Short mmCIF file of N, CA and C in Angstrom, two decimals:
data_model
loop_
_atom_site.label_atom_id
_atom_site.label_comp_id
_atom_site.label_asym_id
_atom_site.label_seq_id
_atom_site.Cartn_x
_atom_site.Cartn_y
_atom_site.Cartn_z
N MET A 1 21.25 147.37 90.87
CA MET A 1 22.58 147.66 90.40
C MET A 1 22.44 148.41 89.19
N LYS A 2 23.36 149.10 88.86
CA LYS A 2 23.51 150.10 87.69
C LYS A 2 23.81 149.48 86.55
N GLU A 3 22.82 149.73 85.39
CA GLU A 3 23.28 148.77 84.17
C GLU A 3 24.68 148.80 83.86
N GLN A 4 25.23 149.90 84.00
CA GLN A 4 26.69 150.15 83.53
C GLN A 4 27.59 149.14 84.33
N THR A 5 27.44 148.62 85.54
CA THR A 5 27.94 147.87 86.26
C THR A 5 27.84 146.47 85.67
N ILE A 6 26.72 146.27 85.59
CA ILE A 6 26.01 144.91 84.89
C ILE A 6 26.78 144.87 83.70
N PHE A 7 26.76 145.46 82.62
CA PHE A 7 27.72 145.43 81.32
C PHE A 7 29.03 145.28 81.68
N GLU A 8 29.68 145.85 82.91
CA GLU A 8 31.07 145.57 82.85
C GLU A 8 31.28 144.06 83.38
N ILE A 9 30.29 143.77 84.17
CA ILE A 9 30.73 142.38 84.80
C ILE A 9 30.62 141.53 83.44
N ILE A 10 29.69 141.49 82.73
CA ILE A 10 29.45 140.73 81.50
C ILE A 10 30.80 140.93 80.52
N HIS A 11 30.81 141.98 80.28
CA HIS A 11 32.12 142.26 79.48
C HIS A 11 33.55 141.76 80.05
N ASN A 12 33.76 141.79 81.14
CA ASN A 12 35.09 141.27 81.78
C ASN A 12 34.79 139.65 81.91
N MET A 13 33.50 139.10 82.09
CA MET A 13 33.48 137.72 82.15
C MET A 13 33.98 137.17 80.85
N ASP A 14 33.22 137.78 79.97
CA ASP A 14 33.47 137.44 78.45
C ASP A 14 35.26 137.56 78.09
N LYS A 15 35.87 138.59 78.45
CA LYS A 15 37.10 138.78 78.24
C LYS A 15 37.84 137.65 78.80
N VAL A 16 37.62 137.16 80.03
CA VAL A 16 38.35 136.18 80.68
C VAL A 16 38.13 134.87 80.06
N THR A 17 36.93 134.71 79.67
CA THR A 17 36.66 133.63 78.95
C THR A 17 37.50 133.34 77.39
N ASN A 18 37.37 134.49 76.73
CA ASN A 18 38.28 134.66 75.42
C ASN A 18 39.39 134.47 75.51
N ASN A 19 40.30 135.06 76.69
CA ASN A 19 41.59 134.95 76.87
C ASN A 19 41.91 133.55 77.18
N LEU A 20 41.27 132.79 78.08
CA LEU A 20 41.54 131.40 78.34
C LEU A 20 41.48 130.60 76.98
N ILE A 21 40.53 130.93 75.97
CA ILE A 21 40.30 130.27 75.16
C ILE A 21 41.48 130.51 74.02
N ILE A 22 41.90 131.57 74.13
CA ILE A 22 43.23 132.10 73.07
C ILE A 22 44.29 131.26 73.65
N GLN A 23 44.46 131.36 75.14
CA GLN A 23 45.79 130.59 75.64
C GLN A 23 45.82 129.33 75.22
N TRP A 24 44.74 128.91 75.51
CA TRP A 24 44.58 127.22 75.28
C TRP A 24 44.75 127.03 73.87
N ASN A 25 44.45 127.75 72.78
CA ASN A 25 44.80 127.54 71.33
C ASN A 25 46.07 127.50 71.26
N LYS A 26 46.66 128.31 71.98
CA LYS A 26 48.06 128.57 71.60
C LYS A 26 49.17 127.30 72.27
N ILE A 27 48.53 126.56 73.19
CA ILE A 27 49.31 125.64 73.96
C ILE A 27 48.90 124.23 73.33
N PHE A 28 47.47 124.12 72.87
CA PHE A 28 47.21 122.91 72.49
C PHE A 28 47.32 122.76 70.92
N TYR A 29 48.61 121.90 70.57
CA TYR A 29 48.89 121.99 68.90
C TYR A 29 48.14 120.76 68.29
N GLU A 30 46.68 120.72 68.00
CA GLU A 30 46.14 119.50 67.52
C GLU A 30 45.54 120.01 66.35
N ASN A 31 45.47 121.45 65.90
CA ASN A 31 44.77 121.95 65.13
C ASN A 31 43.26 121.53 65.29
N LEU A 32 42.85 121.75 66.67
CA LEU A 32 41.61 121.35 66.85
C LEU A 32 40.96 122.67 67.78
N GLY A 33 39.60 123.13 67.41
CA GLY A 33 39.11 124.12 68.28
C GLY A 33 38.27 123.40 69.62
N VAL A 34 38.04 124.36 70.45
CA VAL A 34 37.27 124.02 71.74
C VAL A 34 36.05 123.17 71.42
N SER A 35 35.38 123.55 70.45
CA SER A 35 34.11 123.02 70.04
C SER A 35 34.37 121.53 69.66
N HIS A 36 35.56 121.18 69.03
CA HIS A 36 35.87 119.71 69.00
C HIS A 36 36.16 118.97 70.26
N ILE A 37 36.66 119.69 70.72
CA ILE A 37 36.78 119.01 72.25
C ILE A 37 35.64 118.86 73.00
N LEU A 38 34.59 119.71 72.86
CA LEU A 38 33.43 119.66 73.47
C LEU A 38 32.68 118.19 72.97
N VAL A 39 32.59 118.31 71.84
CA VAL A 39 31.98 117.42 71.07
C VAL A 39 32.53 115.66 71.54
N LEU A 40 33.82 115.95 71.56
CA LEU A 40 34.42 114.51 72.03
C LEU A 40 34.31 114.08 73.35
N GLY A 41 34.22 115.26 74.18
CA GLY A 41 34.24 115.21 75.55
C GLY A 41 32.42 114.58 75.84
N HIS A 42 31.74 115.30 75.17
CA HIS A 42 30.22 114.55 75.20
C HIS A 42 30.20 113.01 75.02
N ILE A 43 30.98 112.69 73.71
CA ILE A 43 30.77 111.29 73.38
C ILE A 43 31.52 110.39 74.70
N MET A 44 32.47 111.04 75.22
CA MET A 44 33.24 110.31 76.14
C MET A 44 32.52 110.13 77.25
N GLU A 45 31.86 111.09 77.69
CA GLU A 45 30.70 110.90 78.71
C GLU A 45 29.57 110.22 78.48
N ASN A 46 29.05 110.39 77.38
CA ASN A 46 27.69 109.64 77.12
C ASN A 46 27.89 108.38 76.37
N GLY A 47 28.86 107.98 75.85
CA GLY A 47 28.69 106.86 75.10
C GLY A 47 28.52 107.31 73.51
N LYS A 48 28.44 106.06 72.45
CA LYS A 48 28.16 106.86 71.06
C LYS A 48 26.69 107.59 70.96
N SER A 49 26.92 108.74 70.40
CA SER A 49 25.50 109.49 70.28
C SER A 49 25.15 110.03 68.95
N ARG A 50 23.90 110.12 68.71
CA ARG A 50 23.23 110.75 67.70
C ARG A 50 23.67 112.15 67.47
N PRO A 51 24.41 112.22 66.23
CA PRO A 51 24.83 113.81 66.21
C PRO A 51 23.76 114.93 66.50
N SER A 52 22.53 114.64 66.21
CA SER A 52 21.42 115.43 66.50
C SER A 52 21.39 115.84 67.98
N ASP A 53 21.74 114.87 68.83
CA ASP A 53 21.34 114.87 70.15
C ASP A 53 22.53 115.74 70.65
N ILE A 54 23.84 115.24 70.18
CA ILE A 54 25.01 115.96 70.53
C ILE A 54 24.74 117.49 70.15
N ALA A 55 24.21 117.75 69.10
CA ALA A 55 24.14 119.28 68.69
C ALA A 55 23.24 120.10 69.65
N ARG A 56 22.06 119.24 70.07
CA ARG A 56 21.07 120.14 70.81
C ARG A 56 21.66 120.08 72.02
N VAL A 57 22.34 119.16 72.84
CA VAL A 57 23.04 119.20 74.12
C VAL A 57 23.75 120.70 74.23
N LEU A 58 24.62 120.65 73.19
CA LEU A 58 25.62 121.55 73.34
C LEU A 58 25.39 122.78 72.78
N GLY A 59 24.37 123.03 72.13
CA GLY A 59 23.85 123.97 71.36
C GLY A 59 24.36 124.73 70.24
N LEU A 60 24.65 123.69 69.38
CA LEU A 60 25.24 123.92 68.09
C LEU A 60 23.94 123.59 67.23
N THR A 61 24.49 123.98 66.06
CA THR A 61 23.33 123.52 64.70
C THR A 61 23.71 122.22 64.22
N PRO A 62 22.78 121.44 63.45
CA PRO A 62 23.39 120.53 62.76
C PRO A 62 24.32 120.59 61.93
N PRO A 63 24.47 121.45 60.95
CA PRO A 63 25.34 121.83 60.02
C PRO A 63 26.77 122.01 60.65
N THR A 64 26.86 122.71 61.81
CA THR A 64 27.90 123.32 62.69
C THR A 64 28.50 121.76 62.90
N LEU A 65 27.67 120.72 63.79
CA LEU A 65 28.00 119.67 64.11
C LEU A 65 28.51 118.55 62.87
N THR A 66 27.77 118.50 61.74
CA THR A 66 28.38 117.95 60.74
C THR A 66 30.13 118.32 60.31
N HIS A 67 29.91 119.56 60.50
CA HIS A 67 31.56 120.34 60.02
C HIS A 67 32.52 119.50 61.23
N LEU A 68 32.28 119.71 62.33
CA LEU A 68 33.24 119.41 63.31
C LEU A 68 33.43 117.88 63.38
N SER A 69 32.26 117.01 63.21
CA SER A 69 32.40 115.67 63.00
C SER A 69 33.22 115.42 61.96
N GLU A 70 33.20 115.80 60.67
CA GLU A 70 33.96 115.40 59.79
C GLU A 70 35.41 115.57 60.02
N LYS A 71 35.98 116.57 60.58
CA LYS A 71 37.29 116.86 61.09
C LYS A 71 37.60 115.72 61.97
N LEU A 72 36.65 115.34 62.95
CA LEU A 72 37.12 114.40 64.15
C LEU A 72 37.21 112.82 63.56
N VAL A 73 36.48 112.74 62.54
CA VAL A 73 36.43 111.33 61.89
C VAL A 73 37.70 111.39 60.87
N GLN A 74 38.12 112.44 60.37
CA GLN A 74 39.06 112.35 59.47
C GLN A 74 40.37 112.36 60.20
N LYS A 75 40.46 112.91 61.34
CA LYS A 75 41.86 113.05 62.30
C LYS A 75 41.69 111.32 63.05
N GLU A 76 40.64 110.70 62.73
CA GLU A 76 40.71 109.37 63.55
C GLU A 76 40.58 109.81 65.16
N LEU A 77 39.70 110.53 65.86
CA LEU A 77 39.41 110.74 66.85
C LEU A 77 37.86 110.40 67.04
N ALA A 78 37.20 110.55 66.15
CA ALA A 78 35.61 109.83 66.33
C ALA A 78 35.44 108.81 64.95
N ILE A 79 34.51 107.98 65.43
CA ILE A 79 33.91 107.07 64.15
C ILE A 79 32.82 107.15 64.07
N ARG A 80 32.04 106.73 62.81
CA ARG A 80 30.50 106.82 62.72
C ARG A 80 30.10 105.39 62.71
N LEU A 81 29.17 105.29 63.38
CA LEU A 81 28.69 103.63 63.78
C LEU A 81 27.06 103.76 63.25
N GLU A 82 26.76 102.52 62.70
CA GLU A 82 25.50 102.38 62.10
C GLU A 82 24.84 101.71 63.10
N ASP A 83 23.57 102.02 63.44
CA ASP A 83 22.39 101.28 64.46
C ASP A 83 22.43 100.10 63.62
N LYS A 84 22.53 98.91 64.28
CA LYS A 84 22.31 97.49 63.78
C LYS A 84 20.94 97.19 63.49
N SER A 85 19.77 97.83 64.02
CA SER A 85 18.56 97.56 63.41
C SER A 85 17.91 98.52 62.60
N ASP A 86 18.38 99.69 62.53
CA ASP A 86 18.18 100.74 61.56
C ASP A 86 19.36 101.37 60.87
N ARG A 87 19.86 101.03 59.76
CA ARG A 87 21.07 101.46 59.04
C ARG A 87 20.77 102.78 58.95
N ARG A 88 19.82 103.56 58.77
CA ARG A 88 19.64 105.09 58.50
C ARG A 88 20.23 105.86 59.72
N ILE A 89 20.08 105.39 60.94
CA ILE A 89 20.55 105.92 62.27
C ILE A 89 22.03 105.69 62.26
N ILE A 90 22.74 106.74 62.57
CA ILE A 90 24.11 107.05 62.42
C ILE A 90 24.72 107.73 63.85
N TYR A 91 25.46 107.04 64.61
CA TYR A 91 25.97 107.47 65.88
C TYR A 91 27.64 107.96 65.71
N LEU A 92 27.94 109.02 66.53
CA LEU A 92 29.36 109.46 66.37
C LEU A 92 29.89 108.56 67.88
N GLY A 93 31.04 108.00 67.80
CA GLY A 93 31.96 107.29 68.85
C GLY A 93 32.71 107.92 68.82
N ILE A 94 33.60 107.49 69.89
CA ILE A 94 35.01 108.22 69.96
C ILE A 94 36.15 106.90 70.30
N THR A 95 37.20 107.24 69.36
CA THR A 95 38.34 106.23 69.65
C THR A 95 39.17 106.48 70.75
N ASP A 96 39.96 105.61 70.88
CA ASP A 96 41.08 105.63 71.81
C ASP A 96 41.89 107.15 71.72
N LYS A 97 42.21 107.34 70.32
CA LYS A 97 43.11 108.36 70.16
C LYS A 97 42.38 109.79 70.62
N GLY A 98 40.82 109.55 70.64
CA GLY A 98 40.01 110.79 70.72
C GLY A 98 40.00 110.81 72.16
N ILE A 99 39.82 109.89 72.92
CA ILE A 99 39.89 110.04 74.42
C ILE A 99 41.18 110.52 74.92
N GLU A 100 42.48 109.97 74.09
CA GLU A 100 43.41 110.75 74.80
C GLU A 100 43.79 112.41 74.48
N ILE A 101 43.13 112.75 73.62
CA ILE A 101 43.07 113.94 73.00
C ILE A 101 42.24 114.93 74.13
N VAL A 102 41.16 114.32 74.34
CA VAL A 102 40.17 114.98 75.54
C VAL A 102 40.93 115.15 76.96
N LYS A 103 41.39 114.11 77.24
CA LYS A 103 42.27 114.13 78.40
C LYS A 103 43.61 115.16 78.62
N ARG A 104 44.36 115.16 77.43
CA ARG A 104 45.32 116.12 77.35
C ARG A 104 44.58 117.63 77.12
N ALA A 105 43.61 117.75 76.40
CA ALA A 105 42.99 119.23 76.48
C ALA A 105 42.46 119.57 77.79
N ASN A 106 42.02 118.48 78.85
CA ASN A 106 41.57 118.94 80.08
C ASN A 106 42.61 119.12 81.02
N ILE A 107 43.77 118.64 80.84
CA ILE A 107 44.85 118.77 81.52
C ILE A 107 45.31 120.40 81.28
N GLU A 108 45.54 120.51 80.04
CA GLU A 108 45.81 121.80 79.58
C GLU A 108 44.93 122.86 80.09
N GLY A 109 43.77 122.86 80.08
CA GLY A 109 42.70 123.74 80.83
C GLY A 109 42.76 123.80 82.10
N GLN A 110 43.22 122.76 82.73
CA GLN A 110 43.34 123.13 84.13
C GLN A 110 44.32 123.78 84.40
N ILE A 111 45.35 123.27 83.84
CA ILE A 111 46.70 124.27 84.15
C ILE A 111 46.45 125.79 84.12
N LEU A 112 45.72 126.27 82.91
CA LEU A 112 45.28 127.48 82.74
C LEU A 112 44.59 127.89 83.64
N ARG A 113 43.48 127.33 83.76
CA ARG A 113 42.55 128.03 85.01
C ARG A 113 43.39 128.19 86.12
N LYS A 114 44.19 127.38 86.58
CA LYS A 114 44.86 127.13 87.93
C LYS A 114 45.76 128.21 87.96
N ASN A 115 46.55 128.72 86.94
CA ASN A 115 47.38 130.06 86.70
C ASN A 115 46.59 131.35 86.81
N LEU A 116 45.42 131.16 86.18
CA LEU A 116 44.46 132.30 86.28
C LEU A 116 44.03 132.62 87.80
N PHE A 117 43.62 131.44 88.45
CA PHE A 117 43.08 131.74 89.82
C PHE A 117 44.01 131.85 90.83
N GLU A 118 44.94 131.67 90.45
CA GLU A 118 46.43 131.82 91.45
C GLU A 118 46.76 133.37 91.40
N LYS A 119 46.10 134.06 90.73
CA LYS A 119 46.04 135.54 90.84
C LYS A 119 45.49 136.28 92.07
N LEU A 120 44.15 135.23 92.47
CA LEU A 120 43.42 135.73 93.55
C LEU A 120 43.79 135.22 94.74
N THR A 121 43.50 135.97 96.20
CA THR A 121 43.93 135.47 97.50
C THR A 121 42.95 134.40 97.59
N ASP A 122 43.10 133.87 98.67
CA ASP A 122 42.33 132.74 99.26
C ASP A 122 40.66 133.20 99.41
N GLU A 123 41.09 134.22 100.00
CA GLU A 123 39.62 134.92 100.39
C GLU A 123 38.91 135.34 99.14
N GLU A 124 39.53 135.74 98.06
CA GLU A 124 38.90 136.17 96.80
C GLU A 124 38.16 134.91 95.95
N ARG A 125 39.47 134.00 96.12
CA ARG A 125 38.59 132.87 95.54
C ARG A 125 37.47 132.10 96.08
N LEU A 126 37.43 132.32 97.51
CA LEU A 126 36.37 131.92 98.27
C LEU A 126 35.00 132.58 97.83
N GLN A 127 35.15 133.76 97.66
CA GLN A 127 34.21 134.84 97.46
C GLN A 127 33.58 134.48 95.90
N LEU A 128 34.45 134.28 94.94
CA LEU A 128 34.19 133.99 93.66
C LEU A 128 33.27 132.51 93.52
N LEU A 129 33.77 131.72 94.39
CA LEU A 129 33.38 130.28 94.51
C LEU A 129 31.51 130.45 94.96
N ASN A 130 31.44 131.47 95.88
CA ASN A 130 30.09 131.50 96.45
C ASN A 130 29.17 132.22 95.15
N ILE A 131 29.97 133.29 94.74
CA ILE A 131 29.12 133.88 93.56
C ILE A 131 28.94 132.91 92.82
N TYR A 132 29.55 132.04 92.38
CA TYR A 132 29.33 131.15 91.06
C TYR A 132 27.93 130.13 91.44
N LYS A 133 28.12 129.79 92.74
CA LYS A 133 27.47 128.99 93.27
C LYS A 133 25.75 129.83 93.42
N LYS A 134 25.83 130.81 93.69
CA LYS A 134 24.61 131.63 93.61
C LYS A 134 23.92 131.74 92.27
N LEU A 135 24.86 132.17 91.09
CA LEU A 135 24.42 132.48 90.04
C LEU A 135 24.15 131.21 89.55
N ASN A 136 24.36 130.10 89.75
CA ASN A 136 23.95 128.80 89.24
C ASN A 136 22.80 128.22 90.08
N THR A 137 22.21 128.71 91.12
CA THR A 137 21.00 128.42 91.81
C THR A 137 19.92 128.73 90.70
N PRO A 138 19.12 127.78 90.83
CA PRO A 138 17.57 128.01 89.95
C PRO A 138 17.01 129.37 90.71
N SER A 139 16.47 129.97 89.84
CA SER A 139 15.63 131.14 90.38
C SER A 139 14.27 130.87 90.94
#
């Protein structure tokens, strides 16, 4: 495949992702970014977690996670929890309010993606699904 074609694929994939994020930010009025929702989603799925573990899994730096978690705690979407056996260890947990925010964010994201993929025919959606499955197969 020509290098120019690969560049165009990457460029257009990035544009689609960026446009979805921009649209999501316009309709999700919580003064939170996608990274905040990813942190809350991780905690919701995995239970209370050490910040260093969350940062590693999400590909964030520890200072970035500290900044994100400060805002989540301030907005009462997450809480800091001390380890009962070692008070030096701190976990982040999610509050009921945080769970509701994640659920709302996911619904808004699903609506945006549904609207995006409705531009495609059934055949195009099937082709795209097969392409993504192939790209996600380990080499």
